[in-house]
mmCIF file of C-alpha atoms in Angstrom:
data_model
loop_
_atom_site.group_PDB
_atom_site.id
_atom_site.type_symbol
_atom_site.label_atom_id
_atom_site.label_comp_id
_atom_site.label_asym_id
_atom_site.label_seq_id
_atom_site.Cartn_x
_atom_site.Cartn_y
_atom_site.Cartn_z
ATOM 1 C CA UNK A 1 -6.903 4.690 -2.282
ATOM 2 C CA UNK A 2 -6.398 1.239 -1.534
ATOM 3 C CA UNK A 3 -3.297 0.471 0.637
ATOM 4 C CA UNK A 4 -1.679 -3.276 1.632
ATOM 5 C CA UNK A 5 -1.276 -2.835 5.665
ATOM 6 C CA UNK A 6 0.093 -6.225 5.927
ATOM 7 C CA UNK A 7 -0.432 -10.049 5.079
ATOM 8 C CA UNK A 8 -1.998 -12.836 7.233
ATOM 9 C CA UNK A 9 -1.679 -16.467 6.089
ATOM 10 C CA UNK A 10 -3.389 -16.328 2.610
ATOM 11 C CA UNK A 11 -4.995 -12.590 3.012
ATOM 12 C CA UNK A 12 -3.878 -9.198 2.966
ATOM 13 C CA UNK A 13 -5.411 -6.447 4.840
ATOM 14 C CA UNK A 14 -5.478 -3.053 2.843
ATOM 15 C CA UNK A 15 -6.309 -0.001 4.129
ATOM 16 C CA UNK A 16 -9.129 2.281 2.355
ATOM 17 C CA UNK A 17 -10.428 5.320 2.475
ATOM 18 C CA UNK A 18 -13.193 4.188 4.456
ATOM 19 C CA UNK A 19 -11.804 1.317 6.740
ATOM 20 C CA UNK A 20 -10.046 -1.453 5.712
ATOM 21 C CA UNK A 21 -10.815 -4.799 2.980
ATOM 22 C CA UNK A 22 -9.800 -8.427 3.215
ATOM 23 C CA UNK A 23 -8.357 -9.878 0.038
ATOM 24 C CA UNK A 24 -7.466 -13.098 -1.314
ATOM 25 C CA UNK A 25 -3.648 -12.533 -1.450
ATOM 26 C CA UNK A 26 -3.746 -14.747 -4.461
ATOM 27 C CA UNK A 27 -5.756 -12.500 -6.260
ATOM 28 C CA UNK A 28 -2.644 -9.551 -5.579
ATOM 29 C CA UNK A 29 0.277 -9.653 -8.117
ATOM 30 C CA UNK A 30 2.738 -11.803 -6.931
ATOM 31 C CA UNK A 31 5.033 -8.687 -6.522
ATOM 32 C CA UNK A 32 2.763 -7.035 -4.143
ATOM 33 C CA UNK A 33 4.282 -6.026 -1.048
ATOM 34 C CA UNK A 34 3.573 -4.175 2.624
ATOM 35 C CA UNK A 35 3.081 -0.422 2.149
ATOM 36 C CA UNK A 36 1.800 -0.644 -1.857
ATOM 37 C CA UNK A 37 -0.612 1.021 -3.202
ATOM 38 C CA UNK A 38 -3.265 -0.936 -5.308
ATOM 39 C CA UNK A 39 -5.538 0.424 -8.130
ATOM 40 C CA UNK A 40 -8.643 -2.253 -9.258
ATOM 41 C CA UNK A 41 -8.992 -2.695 -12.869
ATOM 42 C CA UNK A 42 -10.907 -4.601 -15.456
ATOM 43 C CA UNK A 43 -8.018 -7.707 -15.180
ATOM 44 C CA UNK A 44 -7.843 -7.466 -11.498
ATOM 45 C CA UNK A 45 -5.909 -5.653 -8.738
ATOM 46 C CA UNK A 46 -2.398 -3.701 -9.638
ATOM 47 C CA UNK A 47 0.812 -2.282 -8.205
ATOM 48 C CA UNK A 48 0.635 1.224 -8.514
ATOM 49 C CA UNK A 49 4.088 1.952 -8.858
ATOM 50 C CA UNK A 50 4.284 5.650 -9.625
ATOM 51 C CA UNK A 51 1.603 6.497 -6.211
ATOM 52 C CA UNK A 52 3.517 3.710 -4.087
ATOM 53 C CA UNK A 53 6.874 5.708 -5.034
ATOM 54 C CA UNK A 54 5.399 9.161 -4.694
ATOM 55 C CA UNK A 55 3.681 7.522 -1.022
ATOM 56 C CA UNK A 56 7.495 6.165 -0.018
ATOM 57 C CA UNK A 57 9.328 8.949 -0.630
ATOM 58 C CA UNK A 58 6.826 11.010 1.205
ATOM 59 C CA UNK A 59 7.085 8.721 4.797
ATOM 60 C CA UNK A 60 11.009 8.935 4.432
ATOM 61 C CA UNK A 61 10.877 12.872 4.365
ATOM 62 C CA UNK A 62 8.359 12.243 7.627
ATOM 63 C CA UNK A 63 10.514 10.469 8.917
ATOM 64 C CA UNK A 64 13.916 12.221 8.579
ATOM 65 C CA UNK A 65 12.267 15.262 9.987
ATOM 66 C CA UNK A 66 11.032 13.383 12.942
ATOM 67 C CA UNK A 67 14.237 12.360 13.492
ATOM 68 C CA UNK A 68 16.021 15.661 12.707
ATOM 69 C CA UNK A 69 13.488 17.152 15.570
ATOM 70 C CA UNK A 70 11.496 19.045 13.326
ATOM 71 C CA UNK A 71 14.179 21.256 11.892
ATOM 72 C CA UNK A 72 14.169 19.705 8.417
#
C-alpha cells in the first residue's frame, strides 16, 4: 500500500509497506492530497478513492474512541 505522508517543495513522501518512497509530486494527480492512498498503474500513479475512504473512515472511528476513553 502506498500512502502520501506529506509534501516537501516539489516531492511527496509516501509511506509503504516497507519504508517510505520519494516522488516527483508532479508525477501525482493534481488532486492528490495528505493521507491518500495511491495505486501505480500502466498511465502512472492514482487516487484510490474507495481504500482512501475505507482508510478515513477507519482513523475517525480511532479517533472518536480515543477520545470517548475507550468506551466506544
Amino acid at each position: 500500500m502506498y500512502i502520501i505522508d506529506c509534501f516537501e517543495g516539489e516531492f511527496a513522501i509516501v509511506e509503504t509497506d516497507d519504508g517510505t518512497l520519494k516522488l516527483l509530486r508532479a508525477e501525482l494527480p493534481e488532486s492528490a492530497a495528505e493521507g491518500d492512498v495511491l495505486q501505480r498503474t500502466e498511465d502512472g500513479w492514482q487516487v484510490d478513492a474507495e481504500s482512501t475512504q475505507a482508510r478515513r473512515e477507519k482513523l475517525a472511528a480511532r479517533r472518536r474512541r480515543l477520545l470517548d476513553g475507550g468506551n466506544a
